Coordinates of N, CA and C in Angstrom, one line a residue:
M1 N 22.4 1.8 20.6 CA 21.3 1.7 21.6 C 21.4 0.4 22.3
T2 N 21.2 0.4 23.7 CA 21.3 -0.8 24.5 C 20.0 -1.6 24.3
E3 N 20.1 -2.9 24.7 CA 18.9 -3.7 24.6 C 17.7 -3.2 25.4
Q4 N 18.0 -2.6 26.5 CA 16.9 -2.0 27.3 C 16.3 -0.8 26.6
E5 N 17.1 0.0 26.0 CA 16.6 1.1 25.2 C 15.8 0.7 24.0
L6 N 16.2 -0.4 23.4 CA 15.5 -1.0 22.2 C 14.1 -1.5 22.7
R7 N 14.1 -2.1 23.9 CA 12.8 -2.6 24.4 C 11.9 -1.5 24.7
E8 N 12.4 -0.4 25.2 CA 11.6 0.8 25.5 C 11.1 1.5 24.2
E9 N 12.0 1.5 23.2 CA 11.6 2.1 21.9 C 10.5 1.2 21.3
L10 N 10.7 -0.1 21.4 CA 9.7 -1.0 20.8 C 8.3 -0.7 21.5
V11 N 8.3 -0.6 22.8 CA 7.0 -0.3 23.5 C 6.4 1.0 23.0
R12 N 7.2 2.1 22.9 CA 6.7 3.4 22.4 C 6.1 3.3 21.0
L13 N 6.9 2.8 20.1 CA 6.4 2.7 18.7 C 5.2 1.8 18.5
A14 N 5.2 0.7 19.2 CA 4.1 -0.2 19.1 C 2.8 0.5 19.7
R15 N 3.0 1.2 20.8 CA 1.8 1.9 21.4 C 1.3 3.0 20.4
S16 N 2.2 3.7 19.7 CA 1.9 4.7 18.8 C 1.1 4.1 17.6
L17 N 1.5 3.0 17.1 CA 0.8 2.3 16.0 C -0.6 1.9 16.5
Y18 N -0.7 1.4 17.7 CA -2.0 0.9 18.2 C -3.0 2.1 18.4
E19 N -2.5 3.2 19.0 CA -3.3 4.4 19.3 C -3.8 5.1 18.1
R20 N -3.1 4.9 17.0 CA -3.5 5.5 15.7 C -4.3 4.6 14.8
G21 N -4.6 3.4 15.3 CA -5.5 2.5 14.6 C -4.8 1.6 13.6
F22 N -3.4 1.5 13.6 CA -2.7 0.6 12.7 C -2.8 -0.8 13.2
S23 N -3.2 -1.0 14.4 CA -3.4 -2.4 15.0 C -4.5 -2.4 15.9
V24 N -5.3 -3.5 16.0 CA -6.4 -3.6 16.9 C -6.3 -4.8 17.8
G25 N -6.9 -4.8 19.0 CA -6.8 -6.0 19.8 C -5.4 -6.6 20.0
S26 N -5.3 -7.9 19.8 CA -4.0 -8.5 19.9 C -3.3 -8.8 18.5
A27 N -3.8 -8.0 17.5 CA -3.3 -8.2 16.1 C -1.9 -7.6 16.0
G28 N -1.1 -8.2 15.1 CA 0.2 -7.6 14.8 C 1.3 -8.1 15.7
N29 N 2.5 -8.0 15.1 CA 3.7 -8.3 15.9 C 4.9 -7.6 15.3
I30 N 5.9 -7.4 16.1 CA 7.1 -6.6 15.8 C 8.3 -7.4 16.3
S31 N 9.4 -7.3 15.5 CA 10.7 -7.9 16.0 C 11.8 -6.9 15.7
V32 N 12.9 -7.1 16.5 CA 14.1 -6.2 16.3 C 15.3 -7.1 16.5
A33 N 16.3 -6.9 15.6 CA 17.5 -7.7 15.7 C 18.5 -7.1 16.8
L34 N 19.1 -8.0 17.4 CA 20.2 -7.7 18.4 C 21.5 -8.3 17.9
P35 N 22.6 -7.9 18.5 CA 23.9 -8.5 18.1 C 23.9 -10.1 18.3
D36 N 23.2 -10.6 19.3 CA 23.2 -12.0 19.6 C 21.8 -12.6 19.6
G37 N 20.9 -12.1 18.8 CA 19.6 -12.7 18.8 C 18.5 -11.7 18.4
W38 N 17.3 -11.8 18.9 CA 16.2 -11.0 18.6 C 15.3 -10.7 19.7
L39 N 14.6 -9.5 19.7 CA 13.5 -9.2 20.5 C 12.2 -9.3 19.7
M40 N 11.1 -9.8 20.3 CA 9.9 -10.0 19.6 C 8.7 -9.8 20.5
T41 N 7.6 -9.2 20.0 CA 6.4 -9.0 20.8 C 5.8 -10.4 21.1
P42 N 5.3 -10.6 22.3 CA 4.8 -11.9 22.8 C 3.5 -12.3 22.1
T43 N 3.3 -13.6 22.0 CA 2.1 -14.1 21.4 C 0.8 -13.6 22.2
N44 N -0.2 -13.2 21.4 CA -1.5 -12.7 22.0 C -1.3 -11.4 22.8
S45 N -0.2 -10.7 22.5 CA -0.1 -9.4 23.2 C -0.7 -8.3 22.4
C46 N -1.1 -7.2 23.0 CA -1.6 -6.0 22.4 C -0.5 -5.0 22.2
L47 N -0.3 -4.5 21.0 CA 0.7 -3.5 20.7 C 0.6 -2.3 21.5
G48 N -0.6 -2.0 22.0 CA -0.8 -0.8 22.8 C -0.5 -0.9 24.3
F49 N -0.2 -2.2 24.7 CA 0.0 -2.4 26.2 C 1.2 -3.3 26.5
L50 N 2.2 -3.2 25.7 CA 3.4 -4.0 25.9 C 4.2 -3.5 27.2
E51 N 4.9 -4.5 27.8 CA 5.7 -4.2 28.9 C 7.2 -4.5 28.5
A52 N 8.1 -3.6 28.6 CA 9.4 -3.8 28.1 C 10.1 -5.1 28.6
D53 N 9.9 -5.4 29.9 CA 10.6 -6.5 30.5 C 10.0 -7.9 30.1
R54 N 8.8 -7.8 29.5 CA 8.1 -9.1 29.1 C 8.2 -9.4 27.7
I55 N 8.9 -8.5 26.9 CA 9.1 -8.7 25.5 C 10.0 -10.0 25.3
S56 N 9.6 -10.8 24.4 CA 10.3 -12.1 24.2 C 11.8 -11.8 23.7
R57 N 12.6 -12.7 24.2 CA 14.1 -12.7 23.8 C 14.4 -14.0 23.2
L58 N 15.0 -14.0 22.0 CA 15.4 -15.2 21.3 C 16.9 -15.1 21.0
D59 N 17.5 -16.3 21.0 CA 18.9 -16.3 20.7 C 19.2 -16.4 19.2
R60 N 20.5 -16.5 18.9 CA 20.9 -16.6 17.4 C 20.2 -17.7 16.7
D61 N 19.8 -18.8 17.4 CA 19.2 -19.9 16.7 C 17.7 -19.9 16.9
W62 N 17.1 -18.8 17.3 CA 15.7 -18.6 17.4 C 15.1 -19.4 18.5
N63 N 15.9 -19.7 19.5 CA 15.3 -20.4 20.7 C 14.8 -19.3 21.6
H64 N 13.7 -19.5 22.3 CA 13.1 -18.6 23.3 C 13.9 -18.7 24.5
V65 N 14.6 -17.6 24.9 CA 15.5 -17.7 26.1 C 15.1 -16.7 27.2
G66 N 14.0 -15.8 27.0 CA 13.6 -14.9 28.0 C 12.3 -14.2 27.6
G67 N 11.7 -13.6 28.7 CA 10.4 -12.9 28.5 C 9.3 -13.9 28.2
D68 N 8.2 -13.3 27.8 CA 7.0 -14.1 27.5 C 7.2 -14.9 26.1
R69 N 6.4 -15.9 25.9 CA 6.5 -16.7 24.7 C 6.3 -15.8 23.4
P70 N 7.2 -15.9 22.4 CA 7.1 -15.0 21.2 C 5.9 -15.3 20.4
S71 N 5.6 -14.3 19.5 CA 4.5 -14.5 18.6 C 4.5 -15.8 17.8
K72 N 3.4 -16.3 17.6 CA 3.3 -17.6 16.8 C 3.7 -17.4 15.4
E73 N 3.8 -16.2 14.9 CA 4.2 -15.9 13.5 C 5.6 -15.5 13.4
V74 N 6.4 -16.1 14.3 CA 7.9 -15.8 14.2 C 8.5 -16.1 12.9
F75 N 7.9 -17.1 12.2 CA 8.5 -17.5 10.9 C 8.4 -16.4 9.8
L76 N 7.4 -15.5 9.9 CA 7.3 -14.4 9.0 C 8.6 -13.5 9.1
H77 N 8.9 -13.3 10.4 CA 10.1 -12.4 10.7 C 11.4 -13.1 10.3
R78 N 11.5 -14.3 10.7 CA 12.7 -15.1 10.4 C 13.0 -15.1 8.9
A79 N 12.0 -15.3 8.1 CA 12.2 -15.3 6.6 C 12.8 -14.1 6.1
F80 N 12.5 -12.9 6.6 CA 13.1 -11.6 6.2 C 14.5 -11.5 6.6
Y81 N 14.8 -11.8 7.9 CA 16.1 -11.7 8.4 C 17.1 -12.6 7.7
E82 N 16.6 -13.8 7.3 CA 17.5 -14.8 6.7 C 17.6 -14.6 5.2
T83 N 16.8 -13.8 4.6 CA 16.9 -13.6 3.1 C 17.3 -12.2 2.7
R84 N 17.2 -11.2 3.7 CA 17.5 -9.8 3.4 C 18.6 -9.4 4.3
P85 N 19.9 -9.5 4.0 CA 21.0 -9.0 4.8 C 20.8 -7.5 5.2
G86 N 21.1 -7.2 6.4 CA 20.9 -5.8 6.8 C 19.6 -5.5 7.4
T87 N 18.7 -6.5 7.4 CA 17.4 -6.2 8.1 C 17.6 -6.1 9.6
G88 N 17.0 -5.0 10.1 CA 17.2 -4.8 11.6 C 15.9 -4.9 12.3
A89 N 14.7 -4.9 11.6 CA 13.4 -5.0 12.3 C 12.4 -5.4 11.3
V90 N 11.3 -6.0 11.8 CA 10.2 -6.5 10.9 C 8.9 -6.1 11.6
V91 N 8.0 -5.6 10.9 CA 6.7 -5.2 11.5 C 5.6 -5.9 10.7
H92 N 4.7 -6.6 11.4 CA 3.5 -7.2 10.7 C 2.3 -6.6 11.4
L93 N 1.4 -6.0 10.5 CA 0.2 -5.4 11.0 C -1.0 -6.0 10.3
H94 N -2.2 -5.7 10.9 CA -3.5 -6.0 10.2 C -4.2 -4.7 9.9
S95 N -3.4 -3.7 9.5 CA -3.9 -2.4 9.2 C -5.0 -2.4 8.2
T96 N -6.0 -1.6 8.4 CA -7.3 -1.7 7.7 C -7.2 -1.6 6.2
H97 N -6.6 -0.6 5.7 CA -6.6 -0.4 4.2 C -5.7 -1.4 3.5
A98 N -4.5 -1.7 4.0 CA -3.7 -2.7 3.4 C -4.3 -4.0 3.4
T99 N -5.0 -4.4 4.5 CA -5.7 -5.6 4.6 C -6.9 -5.7 3.7
A100 N -7.6 -4.5 3.5 CA -8.7 -4.4 2.5 C -8.2 -4.8 1.1
L101 N -7.0 -4.2 0.7 CA -6.4 -4.5 -0.6 C -6.1 -6.0 -0.7
S102 N -5.6 -6.6 0.4 CA -5.2 -8.0 0.3 C -6.4 -8.9 0.1
C103 N -7.6 -8.4 0.2 CA -8.8 -9.2 0.0 C -9.4 -9.1 -1.4
L104 N -8.9 -8.1 -2.2 CA -9.4 -7.9 -3.5 C -9.0 -9.1 -4.5
E105 N -10.0 -9.5 -5.2 CA -9.8 -10.6 -6.1 C -9.0 -10.3 -7.3
D106 N -9.1 -9.0 -7.8 CA -8.4 -8.6 -9.0 C -7.1 -7.9 -8.7
L107 N -6.5 -8.1 -7.5 CA -5.2 -7.4 -7.1 C -4.1 -8.0 -8.0
D108 N -3.2 -7.2 -8.4 CA -2.0 -7.6 -9.2 C -1.1 -8.3 -8.2
P109 N -0.8 -9.6 -8.3 CA 0.0 -10.3 -7.3 C 1.5 -9.9 -7.3
E110 N 1.9 -9.3 -8.3 CA 3.3 -8.9 -8.4 C 3.5 -7.4 -7.9
D111 N 2.4 -6.7 -7.8 CA 2.6 -5.3 -7.4 C 1.2 -4.8 -6.8
T112 N 1.1 -5.0 -5.5 CA -0.2 -4.8 -4.8 C -0.4 -3.3 -4.4
I113 N 0.7 -2.6 -4.2 CA 0.6 -1.2 -3.7 C 1.0 -0.2 -4.8
P114 N 0.0 0.6 -5.4 CA 0.3 1.4 -6.5 C 1.3 2.5 -6.2
P115 N 2.2 2.9 -7.1 CA 3.2 3.9 -6.9 C 2.6 5.3 -7.0
L116 N 1.8 5.7 -6.0 CA 1.0 6.9 -6.0 C 1.9 8.1 -5.5
T117 N 2.8 7.9 -4.6 CA 3.7 8.9 -4.1 C 5.1 8.5 -4.1
P118 N 6.0 9.5 -4.1 CA 7.5 9.1 -4.1 C 7.9 8.4 -2.8
Y119 N 7.1 8.6 -1.8 CA 7.5 8.1 -0.5 C 7.3 6.6 -0.4
V120 N 6.2 6.1 -1.0 CA 6.0 4.7 -0.9 C 7.0 4.0 -1.8
V121 N 7.4 4.6 -2.9 CA 8.4 4.0 -3.8 C 9.8 3.9 -3.0
M122 N 10.1 5.0 -2.3 CA 11.4 5.0 -1.6 C 11.5 4.1 -0.4
R123 N 10.4 4.1 0.4 CA 10.4 3.4 1.7 C 9.9 2.0 1.6
V124 N 9.1 1.7 0.6 CA 8.5 0.3 0.5 C 8.8 -0.4 -0.8
G125 N 8.7 0.3 -1.9 CA 9.0 -0.4 -3.2 C 7.8 -1.2 -3.6
R126 N 8.1 -2.1 -4.5 CA 7.0 -3.0 -5.1 C 6.7 -4.1 -4.0
V127 N 5.4 -4.3 -3.8 CA 5.0 -5.2 -2.7 C 4.2 -6.4 -3.4
P128 N 4.8 -7.6 -3.4 CA 4.1 -8.7 -4.0 C 3.1 -9.3 -3.0
L129 N 2.1 -10.1 -3.5 CA 1.1 -10.8 -2.7 C 1.5 -12.2 -2.4
I130 N 1.4 -12.6 -1.1 CA 1.7 -13.9 -0.7 C 0.3 -14.7 -0.7
P131 N 0.2 -15.8 -1.4 CA -1.1 -16.5 -1.4 C -1.6 -16.8 0.0
Y132 N -2.9 -16.9 0.2 CA -3.5 -17.1 1.5 C -3.0 -18.4 2.1
V133 N -2.6 -18.3 3.4 CA -2.2 -19.5 4.2 C -2.9 -19.2 5.6
I134 N -3.4 -20.2 6.2 CA -4.0 -20.0 7.5 C -3.0 -19.4 8.5
P135 N -3.4 -18.4 9.3 CA -2.5 -17.7 10.2 C -1.9 -18.8 11.2
G136 N -0.6 -18.6 11.4 CA 0.2 -19.5 12.2 C 0.8 -20.7 11.5
D137 N 0.6 -20.8 10.2 CA 1.2 -21.8 9.4 C 2.5 -21.4 8.8
P138 N 3.6 -22.1 9.2 CA 4.9 -21.7 8.7 C 5.1 -21.6 7.2
A139 N 4.1 -22.1 6.4 CA 4.1 -22.1 5.0 C 4.3 -20.6 4.5
S140 N 3.7 -19.7 5.2 CA 3.8 -18.3 4.8 C 5.3 -17.8 4.8
G141 N 6.0 -18.3 5.8 CA 7.5 -18.0 5.8 C 8.2 -18.6 4.6
E142 N 7.8 -19.8 4.3 CA 8.5 -20.4 3.1 C 8.2 -19.7 1.8
L143 N 7.0 -19.1 1.7 CA 6.6 -18.4 0.5 C 7.4 -17.1 0.5
I144 N 7.6 -16.5 1.6 CA 8.5 -15.2 1.7 C 9.9 -15.6 1.3
R145 N 10.4 -16.7 1.8 CA 11.8 -17.1 1.4 C 11.9 -17.3 -0.1
G146 N 10.8 -17.8 -0.7 CA 10.8 -18.0 -2.1 C 11.1 -16.7 -3.0
L147 N 10.9 -15.6 -2.4 CA 11.1 -14.3 -3.0 C 12.6 -13.9 -3.0
E148 N 13.4 -14.7 -2.2 CA 14.8 -14.6 -2.2 C 15.3 -13.2 -1.8
G149 N 14.6 -12.5 -0.9 CA 15.0 -11.2 -0.4 C 14.9 -10.0 -1.4
R150 N 14.1 -10.2 -2.5 CA 14.1 -9.1 -3.5 C 13.2 -8.0 -3.0
H151 N 12.3 -8.2 -2.0 CA 11.4 -7.2 -1.6 C 11.4 -6.9 -0.1
P152 N 11.4 -5.7 0.3 CA 11.4 -5.4 1.8 C 10.0 -5.6 2.4
A153 N 9.0 -5.8 1.6 CA 7.6 -5.9 2.2 C 6.8 -6.8 1.3
V154 N 5.8 -7.5 2.0 CA 4.9 -8.3 1.3 C 3.5 -8.1 1.8
L155 N 2.5 -8.5 1.1 CA 1.1 -8.4 1.5 C 0.6 -9.8 1.6
L156 N 0.2 -10.2 2.8 CA -0.4 -11.6 2.9 C -1.9 -11.6 2.5
A157 N -2.3 -12.4 1.6 CA -3.6 -12.4 1.1 C -4.6 -12.6 2.3
N158 N -5.6 -11.7 2.3 CA -6.7 -11.8 3.3 C -6.1 -11.7 4.8
H159 N -5.0 -11.0 4.9 CA -4.4 -11.1 6.3 C -3.7 -9.7 6.6
G160 N -2.8 -9.2 5.8 CA -2.2 -7.9 6.1 C -0.7 -7.9 5.7
P161 N -0.1 -6.7 5.9 CA 1.3 -6.5 5.5 C 2.4 -7.0 6.4
V162 N 3.5 -7.3 5.9 CA 4.7 -7.6 6.6 C 5.8 -6.7 6.0
V163 N 6.5 -5.9 6.8 CA 7.4 -4.9 6.3 C 8.7 -5.0 7.1
S164 N 9.8 -5.0 6.4 CA 11.2 -5.0 7.0 C 11.8 -3.7 6.8
G165 N 12.8 -3.4 7.7 CA 13.6 -2.2 7.6 C 15.0 -2.4 8.2
R166 N 15.9 -1.4 8.0 CA 17.2 -1.5 8.5 C 17.3 -1.4 10.0
D167 N 16.3 -0.7 10.6 CA 16.2 -0.6 12.0 C 14.7 -0.5 12.4
L168 N 14.5 -0.4 13.7 CA 13.1 -0.4 14.1 C 12.3 0.8 13.6
R169 N 12.8 2.0 13.7 CA 12.0 3.1 13.2 C 11.8 3.0 11.7
S170 N 12.8 2.6 11.0 CA 12.6 2.5 9.5 C 11.5 1.5 9.1
A171 N 11.5 0.4 9.8 CA 10.5 -0.6 9.6 C 9.1 -0.1 9.9
V172 N 9.0 0.6 11.0 CA 7.7 1.2 11.5 C 7.2 2.2 10.5
Y173 N 8.1 3.1 10.1 CA 7.7 4.2 9.2 C 7.3 3.6 7.8
A174 N 8.0 2.6 7.4 CA 7.7 2.0 6.1 C 6.3 1.3 6.2
A175 N 6.0 0.7 7.3 CA 4.7 0.1 7.5 C 3.6 1.1 7.5
E176 N 3.9 2.3 8.1 CA 2.9 3.4 8.1 C 2.7 3.9 6.7
E177 N 3.8 4.0 5.9 CA 3.7 4.5 4.5 C 2.9 3.6 3.7
L178 N 3.1 2.3 3.8 CA 2.4 1.3 3.1 C 0.9 1.4 3.4
E179 N 0.5 1.5 4.6 CA -0.9 1.6 5.0 C -1.5 2.9 4.5
E180 N -0.8 4.0 4.5 CA -1.4 5.3 4.0 C -1.5 5.3 2.5
T181 N -0.6 4.6 1.8 CA -0.8 4.5 0.4 C -1.9 3.5 0.0
A182 N -2.1 2.5 0.8 CA -3.3 1.6 0.6 C -4.6 2.4 0.8
K183 N -4.6 3.3 1.8 CA -5.7 4.1 2.0 C -6.0 5.0 0.8
L184 N -5.0 5.6 0.3 CA -5.1 6.4 -0.9 C -5.7 5.6 -2.1
A185 N -5.2 4.4 -2.2 CA -5.7 3.5 -3.3 C -7.2 3.2 -3.1
V186 N -7.6 3.0 -1.9 CA -9.0 2.7 -1.6 C -9.9 4.0 -1.9
L187 N -9.4 5.1 -1.5 CA -10.1 6.4 -1.7 C -10.2 6.7 -3.2
L188 N -9.2 6.3 -4.0 CA -9.1 6.7 -5.4 C -9.7 5.6 -6.3
A189 N -10.2 4.5 -5.7 CA -10.7 3.4 -6.5 C -11.8 3.9 -7.5
G190 N -11.7 3.5 -8.7 CA -12.7 3.8 -9.7 C -12.4 5.2 -10.4
R191 N -11.4 5.9 -10.0 CA -11.1 7.2 -10.7 C -9.8 7.0 -11.5
K192 N -9.6 7.9 -12.5 CA -8.4 7.9 -13.2 C -7.3 8.5 -12.4
V193 N -6.2 7.7 -12.2 CA -5.1 8.1 -11.3 C -3.8 8.2 -12.1
R194 N -3.1 9.3 -11.7 CA -1.7 9.5 -12.3 C -0.7 8.8 -11.4
L195 N -0.1 7.7 -11.9 CA 0.9 6.9 -11.2 C 2.3 7.4 -11.6
L196 N 3.2 7.2 -10.6 CA 4.6 7.4 -11.0 C 5.1 6.3 -11.9
K197 N 5.9 6.6 -12.9 CA 6.3 5.5 -13.8 C 7.8 5.6 -14.2
G198 N 8.2 4.6 -14.8 CA 9.5 4.5 -15.5 C 10.7 5.2 -14.8
A199 N 11.1 6.3 -15.5 CA 12.3 7.0 -15.0 C 12.1 7.7 -13.7
D200 N 10.9 8.1 -13.3 CA 10.6 8.7 -12.0 C 10.9 7.7 -10.9
I201 N 10.4 6.4 -11.1 CA 10.6 5.4 -10.1 C 12.1 5.0 -10.1
E202 N 12.7 4.9 -11.2 CA 14.1 4.5 -11.2 C 15.0 5.6 -10.4
A203 N 14.7 6.8 -10.6 CA 15.4 7.9 -9.9 C 15.2 7.8 -8.4
L204 N 14.0 7.5 -8.0 CA 13.6 7.4 -6.6 C 14.4 6.2 -6.0
E205 N 14.3 5.1 -6.7 CA 15.0 3.9 -6.2 C 16.5 4.1 -6.1
A206 N 17.1 4.8 -7.0 CA 18.5 5.1 -7.0 C 18.9 6.0 -5.8
R207 N 18.0 7.0 -5.6 CA 18.3 7.9 -4.5 C 18.2 7.2 -3.1
Y208 N 17.2 6.3 -3.0 CA 17.0 5.5 -1.8 C 18.2 4.6 -1.6
A209 N 18.6 4.0 -2.6 CA 19.8 3.0 -2.6 C 21.0 3.8 -2.1
A210 N 21.2 5.0 -2.6 CA 22.4 5.8 -2.2 C 22.3 6.2 -0.7
A211 N 21.1 6.5 -0.3 CA 21.0 6.9 1.1 C 21.2 5.7 2.1
M212 N 21.0 4.5 1.6 CA 21.2 3.3 2.4 C 22.6 2.9 2.5
R213 N 23.5 3.4 1.6 CA 24.9 3.0 1.6 C 25.6 3.7 2.8

């Protein structure tokens, strides 16, 4: 896919997320890896109204070299690219149900998204909680680096999810799966729930790993 095609794909997928309520106002940001740098949604832009030619362009060293100024949360994205080889895109949303979970006081910081369906296990896996840091503070990126690339997604406390994928569509679909599972968790709160466990999870993880090779 050419850079222009990637820009247009980014616009389409971002608009789809916005129109289905995964993002509101100017919340959220998306990046895509290029052979010689990155594309990123501009700061204070709305995912529903992006313009392909105004998407930010960064070089290999993360210098802004084209388009509008990139998101002020570029450090969240950079942390994934630099700790998870093969990352092709990163999606950060303020989606309602995942953000609601991120505000819960009794949330398990090692595993915030319950394994309710096989799809969340395959596409997202275990999602740790990143302690609250004021938005725009690079400390969030350092906390993600501290995970050493072990997880494709994290939940920022009182903020929202950040999800990586091997390419743009994979990252978007994984972010959608995380949000839908968070919605299920909210709907099922207080009820006895049958979670996937042990061998079932291992089999799903093995299948996903094989598909990624």
